[in-house]
Amino acid sequence: MGTTTFTKKTLGLETGEPGVTPPPVNHNTTFAKKPKLPGRKSRKRDIPEGLWTKCPKCATMVFDKELDENLKVCSHCQHHFPIGARERIHSLVETCTFEEMDAEMTSVDVLTFTGVASYISKLEDYQKATGLKDAVLTGICKIGEHRAALGVMDFSFLGGSMGSVVGEKLTRLIEKATEKTLPLVIISTSGGARMYEGMFSLMQMAKTCAALAYHAQARLPYISVLTHPTTAGVMASYASVGDLIIAEPGAMIGFAGPRVIKDTTQAELPPGFQTAEFLLDHGLIDAIVPRKEMKPRLIEYLNYLAAGQN
Ligand SMILES: [Zn+2]
């Protein structure tokens, strides 16, 4: 009978150092350090947040500072980003000539409207976020050599919606222009009437247009500038009755949105429907003016229309 020898197998740990002891550092290994590759810094350091904006049209990352210097227009594809009312006024009027009217006028919640949130709390939130009291700024200013009445809407305040404050401020501006025999420029951007104010917002359509009729009767010029987007109650009232109607490139202009029209008419809409370019071809507007050319072009129009008036 053969003898079988059993050998005790070990895992080789019995004689080793306890597990907590750190292994000795070996400096001789070839791969001790990860090689540094040139130009591969961390992404976070390359693109700090808030300094770049991706252009929705050409997908280029645009440096925010460059965008600001270019009046919020993409220098690669000329896409016009939204611009705030104050910034726009700054780009159009002669320095320090804008005398604001009714700066403290704010909306009252006449209907005590409550949806997802109360109208009052919505107003407070937007006032805090935008630094504006409502969706329009109005005042008397100088554009080139011309004294003019200027109203500028801001889409960032509740979608540029027209409530009683927007209507009242614009009406007072138009009436002031009539009284002082001044030409009028209104730069619109709006999603339409402010439904939080129900019928009170719809009444602004008639009120602003009535004031414009008196302005026209006094043979004073009104230039309406449509920017992206100008729709619904605003487009159906003061924005579409200018002596001259001009628009920024690519602006969406219309009454109802394309989906509603398609569903109602059951017809295919033509390409480019409701863009400034389409409406220029079909005679609704008179010219398309890029934002950077807006001031010299307004001066040129005022030279023709307001010659000898101020
Ligand atoms: Zn672009």
GROMACS .gro file of C-alpha atoms and ligand atoms in nm:
model
  311
    1MET     CA    1   0.000   0.000   0.000
    2GLY     CA    2   0.152   0.323  -0.104
    3THR     CA    3   0.186   0.607   0.131
    4THR     CA    4   0.008   0.924   0.044
    5THR     CA    5   0.169   1.244   0.154
    6PHE     CA    6  -0.061   1.531   0.224
    7THR     CA    7   0.086   1.875   0.183
    8LYS     CA    8  -0.079   2.160   0.364
    9LYS     CA    9  -0.178   2.418   0.112
   10THR     CA   10  -0.170   2.777   0.218
   11LEU     CA   11  -0.285   3.096   0.059
   12GLY     CA   12   0.050   3.249   0.132
   13LEU     CA   13  -0.096   3.493   0.376
   14GLU     CA   14   0.002   3.331   0.695
   15THR     CA   15   0.355   3.462   0.698
   16GLY     CA   16   0.282   3.797   0.535
   17GLU     CA   17   0.238   4.131   0.700
   18PRO     CA   18  -0.102   4.213   0.846
   19GLY     CA   19  -0.346   4.354   0.589
   20VAL     CA   20  -0.340   4.700   0.733
   21THR     CA   21   0.026   4.754   0.664
   22PRO     CA   22   0.068   4.964   0.350
   23PRO     CA   23   0.270   4.795   0.076
   24PRO     CA   24   0.618   4.929   0.027
   25VAL     CA   25   0.642   5.203  -0.231
   26ASN     CA   26   0.823   5.095  -0.541
   27HIS     CA   27   0.965   5.394  -0.728
   28ASN     CA   28   1.114   5.189  -1.005
   29THR     CA   29   0.800   5.094  -1.189
   30THR     CA   30   0.773   5.229  -1.541
   31PHE     CA   31   0.402   5.318  -1.499
   32ALA     CA   32   0.432   5.489  -1.166
   33LYS     CA   33   0.297   5.817  -1.302
   34LYS     CA   34   0.018   5.872  -1.551
   35PRO     CA   35   0.171   6.051  -1.848
   36LYS     CA   36   0.042   6.405  -1.901
   37LEU     CA   37  -0.118   6.460  -2.238
   38PRO     CA   38  -0.087   6.811  -2.379
   39GLY     CA   39  -0.409   7.016  -2.408
   40ARG     CA   40  -0.626   6.785  -2.204
   41LYS     CA   41  -0.727   6.994  -1.909
   42SER     CA   42  -1.044   6.927  -1.721
   43ARG     CA   43  -1.366   7.020  -1.907
   44LYS     CA   44  -1.487   7.216  -1.609
   45ARG     CA   45  -1.190   7.448  -1.635
   46ASP     CA   46  -1.236   7.487  -2.009
   47ILE     CA   47  -1.604   7.582  -2.000
   48PRO     CA   48  -1.703   7.760  -1.680
   49GLU     CA   49  -2.077   7.764  -1.642
   50GLY     CA   50  -2.264   8.078  -1.746
   51LEU     CA   51  -1.996   8.205  -1.981
   52TRP     CA   52  -2.105   8.029  -2.298
   53THR     CA   53  -2.439   7.989  -2.469
   54LYS     CA   54  -2.523   7.729  -2.731
   55CYS     CA   55  -2.685   7.886  -3.037
   56PRO     CA   56  -3.015   7.705  -3.101
   57LYS     CA   57  -2.982   7.758  -3.478
   58CYS     CA   58  -2.622   7.664  -3.562
   59ALA     CA   59  -2.530   7.480  -3.236
   60THR     CA   60  -2.208   7.685  -3.200
   61MET     CA   61  -2.097   7.764  -2.846
   62VAL     CA   62  -2.093   8.144  -2.834
   63PHE     CA   63  -1.896   8.336  -2.572
   64ASP     CA   64  -2.152   8.533  -2.364
   65LYS     CA   65  -1.939   8.847  -2.366
   66GLU     CA   66  -1.920   8.833  -2.746
   67LEU     CA   67  -2.297   8.778  -2.758
   68ASP     CA   68  -2.356   9.085  -2.539
   69GLU     CA   69  -2.125   9.299  -2.752
   70ASN     CA   70  -2.310   9.180  -3.063
   71LEU     CA   71  -2.655   9.284  -2.924
   72LYS     CA   72  -2.740   8.917  -2.858
   73VAL     CA   73  -2.696   8.812  -3.221
   74CYS     CA   74  -2.498   8.494  -3.306
   75SER     CA   75  -2.194   8.604  -3.507
   76HIS     CA   76  -2.183   8.268  -3.691
   77CYS     CA   77  -2.540   8.239  -3.823
   78GLN     CA   78  -2.700   8.575  -3.731
   79HIS     CA   79  -2.960   8.409  -3.509
   80HIS     CA   80  -3.131   8.679  -3.300
   81PHE     CA   81  -3.149   8.576  -2.933
   82PRO     CA   82  -3.409   8.744  -2.708
   83ILE     CA   83  -3.292   9.080  -2.571
   84GLY     CA   84  -3.421   9.261  -2.262
   85ALA     CA   85  -3.616   9.586  -2.291
   86ARG     CA   86  -3.349   9.796  -2.113
   87GLU     CA   87  -3.069   9.656  -2.327
   88ARG     CA   88  -3.268   9.726  -2.641
   89ILE     CA   89  -3.345  10.085  -2.537
   90HIS     CA   90  -2.974  10.131  -2.469
   91SER     CA   91  -2.897  10.011  -2.823
   92LEU     CA   92  -3.143  10.252  -2.987
   93VAL     CA   93  -3.148  10.587  -2.808
   94GLU     CA   94  -2.892  10.860  -2.761
   95THR     CA   95  -2.710  10.825  -2.429
   96CYS     CA   96  -2.905  10.948  -2.125
   97THR     CA   97  -3.200  11.077  -2.330
   98PHE     CA   98  -3.460  10.818  -2.226
   99GLU     CA   99  -3.709  10.974  -1.984
  100GLU     CA  100  -3.916  10.685  -1.857
  101MET     CA  101  -4.291  10.731  -1.806
  102ASP     CA  102  -4.511  10.554  -1.549
  103ALA     CA  103  -4.215  10.354  -1.418
  104GLU     CA  104  -4.398  10.246  -1.101
  105MET     CA  105  -4.724  10.128  -1.257
  106THR     CA  106  -4.809   9.771  -1.154
  107SER     CA  107  -5.098   9.534  -1.215
  108VAL     CA  108  -5.386   9.480  -0.975
  109ASP     CA  109  -5.538   9.133  -0.942
  110VAL     CA  110  -5.896   9.241  -1.015
  111LEU     CA  111  -6.024   8.888  -1.075
  112THR     CA  112  -5.834   8.737  -0.777
  113PHE     CA  113  -5.717   8.482  -1.031
  114THR     CA  114  -5.559   8.163  -0.907
  115GLY     CA  115  -5.427   7.890  -1.133
  116VAL     CA  116  -5.122   7.682  -1.042
  117ALA     CA  117  -5.020   7.990  -0.843
  118SER     CA  118  -5.201   8.314  -0.766
  119TYR     CA  119  -5.160   8.601  -1.015
  120ILE     CA  120  -5.019   8.821  -0.740
  121SER     CA  121  -4.745   8.571  -0.653
  122LYS     CA  122  -4.665   8.528  -1.025
  123LEU     CA  123  -4.630   8.904  -1.061
  124GLU     CA  124  -4.402   8.924  -0.758
  125ASP     CA  125  -4.183   8.638  -0.887
  126TYR     CA  126  -4.140   8.798  -1.230
  127GLN     CA  127  -4.077   9.142  -1.084
  128LYS     CA  128  -3.801   8.996  -0.869
  129ALA     CA  129  -3.651   8.790  -1.153
  130THR     CA  130  -3.653   9.060  -1.421
  131GLY     CA  131  -3.624   9.386  -1.225
  132LEU     CA  132  -3.922   9.511  -1.428
  133LYS     CA  133  -4.265   9.615  -1.297
  134ASP     CA  134  -4.444   9.479  -1.604
  135ALA     CA  135  -4.382   9.370  -1.965
  136VAL     CA  136  -4.325   9.712  -2.126
  137LEU     CA  137  -4.105  10.018  -2.074
  138THR     CA  138  -4.219  10.349  -2.219
  139GLY     CA  139  -4.068  10.694  -2.242
  140ILE     CA  140  -3.963  10.992  -2.447
  141CYS     CA  141  -3.614  10.981  -2.597
  142LYS     CA  142  -3.392  11.094  -2.878
  143ILE     CA  143  -3.316  10.862  -3.168
  144GLY     CA  144  -3.053  11.040  -3.374
  145GLU     CA  145  -3.176  11.397  -3.403
  146HIS     CA  146  -3.540  11.299  -3.353
  147ARG     CA  147  -3.732  11.331  -3.031
  148ALA     CA  148  -3.961  11.030  -3.025
  149ALA     CA  149  -4.199  10.834  -2.804
  150LEU     CA  150  -4.063  10.483  -2.754
  151GLY     CA  151  -4.229  10.171  -2.609
  152VAL     CA  152  -4.030   9.849  -2.574
  153MET     CA  153  -4.177   9.517  -2.465
  154ASP     CA  154  -3.988   9.246  -2.276
  155PHE     CA  155  -4.072   8.879  -2.335
  156SER     CA  156  -3.904   8.768  -2.014
  157PHE     CA  157  -4.188   8.923  -1.809
  158LEU     CA  158  -4.478   8.673  -1.823
  159GLY     CA  159  -4.420   8.606  -2.196
  160GLY     CA  160  -4.455   8.975  -2.281
  161SER     CA  161  -4.827   8.936  -2.220
  162MET     CA  162  -5.050   9.241  -2.255
  163GLY     CA  163  -5.245   9.313  -1.939
  164SER     CA  164  -5.396   9.640  -1.824
  165VAL     CA  165  -5.053   9.786  -1.733
  166VAL     CA  166  -4.903   9.720  -2.079
  167GLY     CA  167  -5.218   9.864  -2.242
  168GLU     CA  168  -5.236  10.167  -2.014
  169LYS     CA  169  -4.864  10.251  -2.037
  170LEU     CA  170  -4.870  10.228  -2.416
  171THR     CA  171  -5.192  10.432  -2.438
  172ARG     CA  172  -5.042  10.707  -2.221
  173LEU     CA  173  -4.728  10.699  -2.437
  174ILE     CA  174  -4.931  10.731  -2.758
  175GLU     CA  175  -5.139  11.013  -2.608
  176LYS     CA  176  -4.823  11.193  -2.498
  177ALA     CA  177  -4.682  11.154  -2.850
  178THR     CA  178  -5.002  11.303  -2.996
  179GLU     CA  179  -4.997  11.591  -2.747
  180LYS     CA  180  -4.629  11.670  -2.807
  181THR     CA  181  -4.648  11.597  -3.184
  182LEU     CA  182  -4.387  11.324  -3.162
  183PRO     CA  183  -4.331  11.023  -3.386
  184LEU     CA  184  -4.392  10.690  -3.217
  185VAL     CA  185  -4.189  10.367  -3.219
  186ILE     CA  186  -4.319  10.053  -3.046
  187ILE     CA  187  -4.103   9.741  -3.034
  188SER     CA  188  -4.325   9.440  -2.969
  189THR     CA  189  -4.267   9.089  -2.845
  190SER     CA  190  -4.557   8.906  -2.692
  191GLY     CA  191  -4.743   8.581  -2.648
  192GLY     CA  192  -5.068   8.778  -2.652
  193ALA     CA  193  -5.324   8.910  -2.405
  194ARG     CA  194  -5.269   8.826  -2.036
  195MET     CA  195  -5.534   8.571  -1.950
  196TYR     CA  196  -5.488   8.629  -1.575
  197GLU     CA  197  -5.675   8.955  -1.634
  198GLY     CA  198  -5.950   8.809  -1.855
  199MET     CA  199  -6.158   9.068  -2.038
  200PHE     CA  200  -5.950   9.355  -1.892
  201SER     CA  201  -5.655   9.241  -2.103
  202LEU     CA  202  -5.864   9.210  -2.420
  203MET     CA  203  -5.994   9.566  -2.373
  204GLN     CA  204  -5.636   9.691  -2.415
  205MET     CA  205  -5.652   9.602  -2.784
  206ALA     CA  206  -5.930   9.854  -2.846
  207LYS     CA  207  -5.784  10.115  -2.609
  208THR     CA  208  -5.436  10.122  -2.768
  209CYS     CA  209  -5.579  10.126  -3.122
  210ALA     CA  210  -5.816  10.413  -3.037
  211ALA     CA  211  -5.522  10.617  -2.907
  212LEU     CA  212  -5.328  10.529  -3.225
  213ALA     CA  213  -5.618  10.654  -3.438
  214TYR     CA  214  -5.590  11.000  -3.275
  215HIS     CA  215  -5.212  10.989  -3.327
  216ALA     CA  216  -5.267  10.908  -3.696
  217GLN     CA  217  -5.533  11.178  -3.726
  218ALA     CA  218  -5.271  11.429  -3.614
  219ARG     CA  219  -5.064  11.303  -3.911
  220LEU     CA  220  -4.785  11.173  -3.691
  221PRO     CA  221  -4.583  10.867  -3.792
  222TYR     CA  222  -4.590  10.535  -3.607
  223ILE     CA  223  -4.326  10.268  -3.672
  224SER     CA  224  -4.410   9.922  -3.539
  225VAL     CA  225  -4.116   9.686  -3.491
  226LEU     CA  226  -4.199   9.315  -3.458
  227THR     CA  227  -3.949   9.092  -3.281
  228HIS     CA  228  -3.953   8.720  -3.202
  229PRO     CA  229  -4.226   8.629  -3.120
  230THR     CA  230  -4.511   8.876  -3.176
  231THR     CA  231  -4.842   8.695  -3.167
  232ALA     CA  232  -5.210   8.690  -3.072
  233GLY     CA  233  -5.374   8.996  -2.911
  234VAL     CA  234  -5.071   9.222  -2.955
  235MET     CA  235  -5.031   9.133  -3.324
  236ALA     CA  236  -5.407   9.173  -3.365
  237SER     CA  237  -5.397   9.527  -3.227
  238TYR     CA  238  -5.127   9.796  -3.203
  239ALA     CA  239  -4.841   9.588  -3.351
  240SER     CA  240  -5.007   9.552  -3.692
  241VAL     CA  241  -5.128   9.907  -3.752
  242GLY     CA  242  -4.797  10.090  -3.797
  243ASP     CA  243  -4.745  10.332  -4.086
  244LEU     CA  244  -4.433  10.122  -4.131
  245ILE     CA  245  -4.414   9.767  -3.998
  246ILE     CA  246  -4.066   9.624  -3.978
  247ALA     CA  247  -3.942   9.299  -3.828
  248GLU     CA  248  -3.622   9.135  -3.708
  249PRO     CA  249  -3.491   8.841  -3.917
  250GLY     CA  250  -3.647   8.504  -3.835
  251ALA     CA  251  -3.911   8.651  -3.602
  252MET     CA  252  -4.225   8.443  -3.560
  253ILE     CA  253  -4.525   8.663  -3.626
  254GLY     CA  254  -4.888   8.559  -3.629
  255PHE     CA  255  -5.216   8.535  -3.445
  256ALA     CA  256  -5.277   8.171  -3.350
  257GLY     CA  257  -4.990   7.921  -3.342
  258PRO     CA  258  -4.923   7.693  -3.643
  259ARG     CA  259  -5.059   7.381  -3.467
  260VAL     CA  260  -5.395   7.547  -3.396
  261ILE     CA  261  -5.424   7.673  -3.756
  262LYS     CA  262  -5.333   7.331  -3.894
  263ASP     CA  263  -5.591   7.160  -3.676
  264THR     CA  264  -5.860   7.415  -3.761
  265THR     CA  265  -5.806   7.436  -4.137
  266GLN     CA  266  -5.696   7.073  -4.183
  267ALA     CA  267  -5.448   7.203  -4.441
  268GLU     CA  268  -5.072   7.165  -4.475
  269LEU     CA  269  -4.900   7.492  -4.392
  270PRO     CA  270  -4.643   7.627  -4.641
  271PRO     CA  271  -4.276   7.617  -4.537
  272GLY     CA  272  -4.163   7.920  -4.338
  273PHE     CA  273  -4.523   8.002  -4.246
  274GLN     CA  274  -4.545   8.287  -3.989
  275THR     CA  275  -4.180   8.390  -4.021
  276ALA     CA  276  -4.085   8.753  -4.089
  277GLU     CA  277  -3.942   8.645  -4.428
  278PHE     CA  278  -4.268   8.475  -4.534
  279LEU     CA  279  -4.473   8.778  -4.426
  280LEU     CA  280  -4.244   9.017  -4.614
  281ASP     CA  281  -4.300   8.812  -4.932
  282HIS     CA  282  -4.676   8.826  -4.873
  283GLY     CA  283  -4.695   9.198  -4.803
  284LEU     CA  284  -4.784   9.208  -4.435
  285ILE     CA  285  -4.462   9.377  -4.332
  286ASP     CA  286  -4.253   9.641  -4.508
  287ALA     CA  287  -3.895   9.546  -4.425
  288ILE     CA  288  -3.672   9.308  -4.232
  289VAL     CA  289  -3.402   9.487  -4.040
  290PRO     CA  290  -3.120   9.308  -3.852
  291ARG     CA  291  -3.084   9.423  -3.491
  292LYS     CA  292  -2.744   9.585  -3.545
  293GLU     CA  293  -2.886   9.801  -3.826
  294MET     CA  294  -3.205   9.890  -3.638
  295LYS     CA  295  -3.095  10.228  -3.501
  296PRO     CA  296  -2.956  10.376  -3.828
  297ARG     CA  297  -3.259  10.240  -4.015
  298LEU     CA  298  -3.505  10.395  -3.766
  299ILE     CA  299  -3.324  10.728  -3.801
  300GLU     CA  300  -3.349  10.698  -4.180
  301TYR     CA  301  -3.724  10.626  -4.163
  302LEU     CA  302  -3.782  10.909  -3.916
  303ASN     CA  303  -3.591  11.143  -4.150
  304TYR     CA  304  -3.854  11.069  -4.415
  305LEU     CA  305  -4.165  11.041  -4.201
  306ALA     CA  306  -4.107  11.306  -3.937
  307ALA     CA  307  -3.934  11.565  -4.150
  308GLY     CA  308  -4.006  11.913  -4.012
  309GLN     CA  309  -4.211  11.784  -3.717
  310ASN     CA  310  -3.951  11.816  -3.441
  311ZN      ZN  311  -2.574   8.062  -3.450
   0.00000   0.00000   0.00000
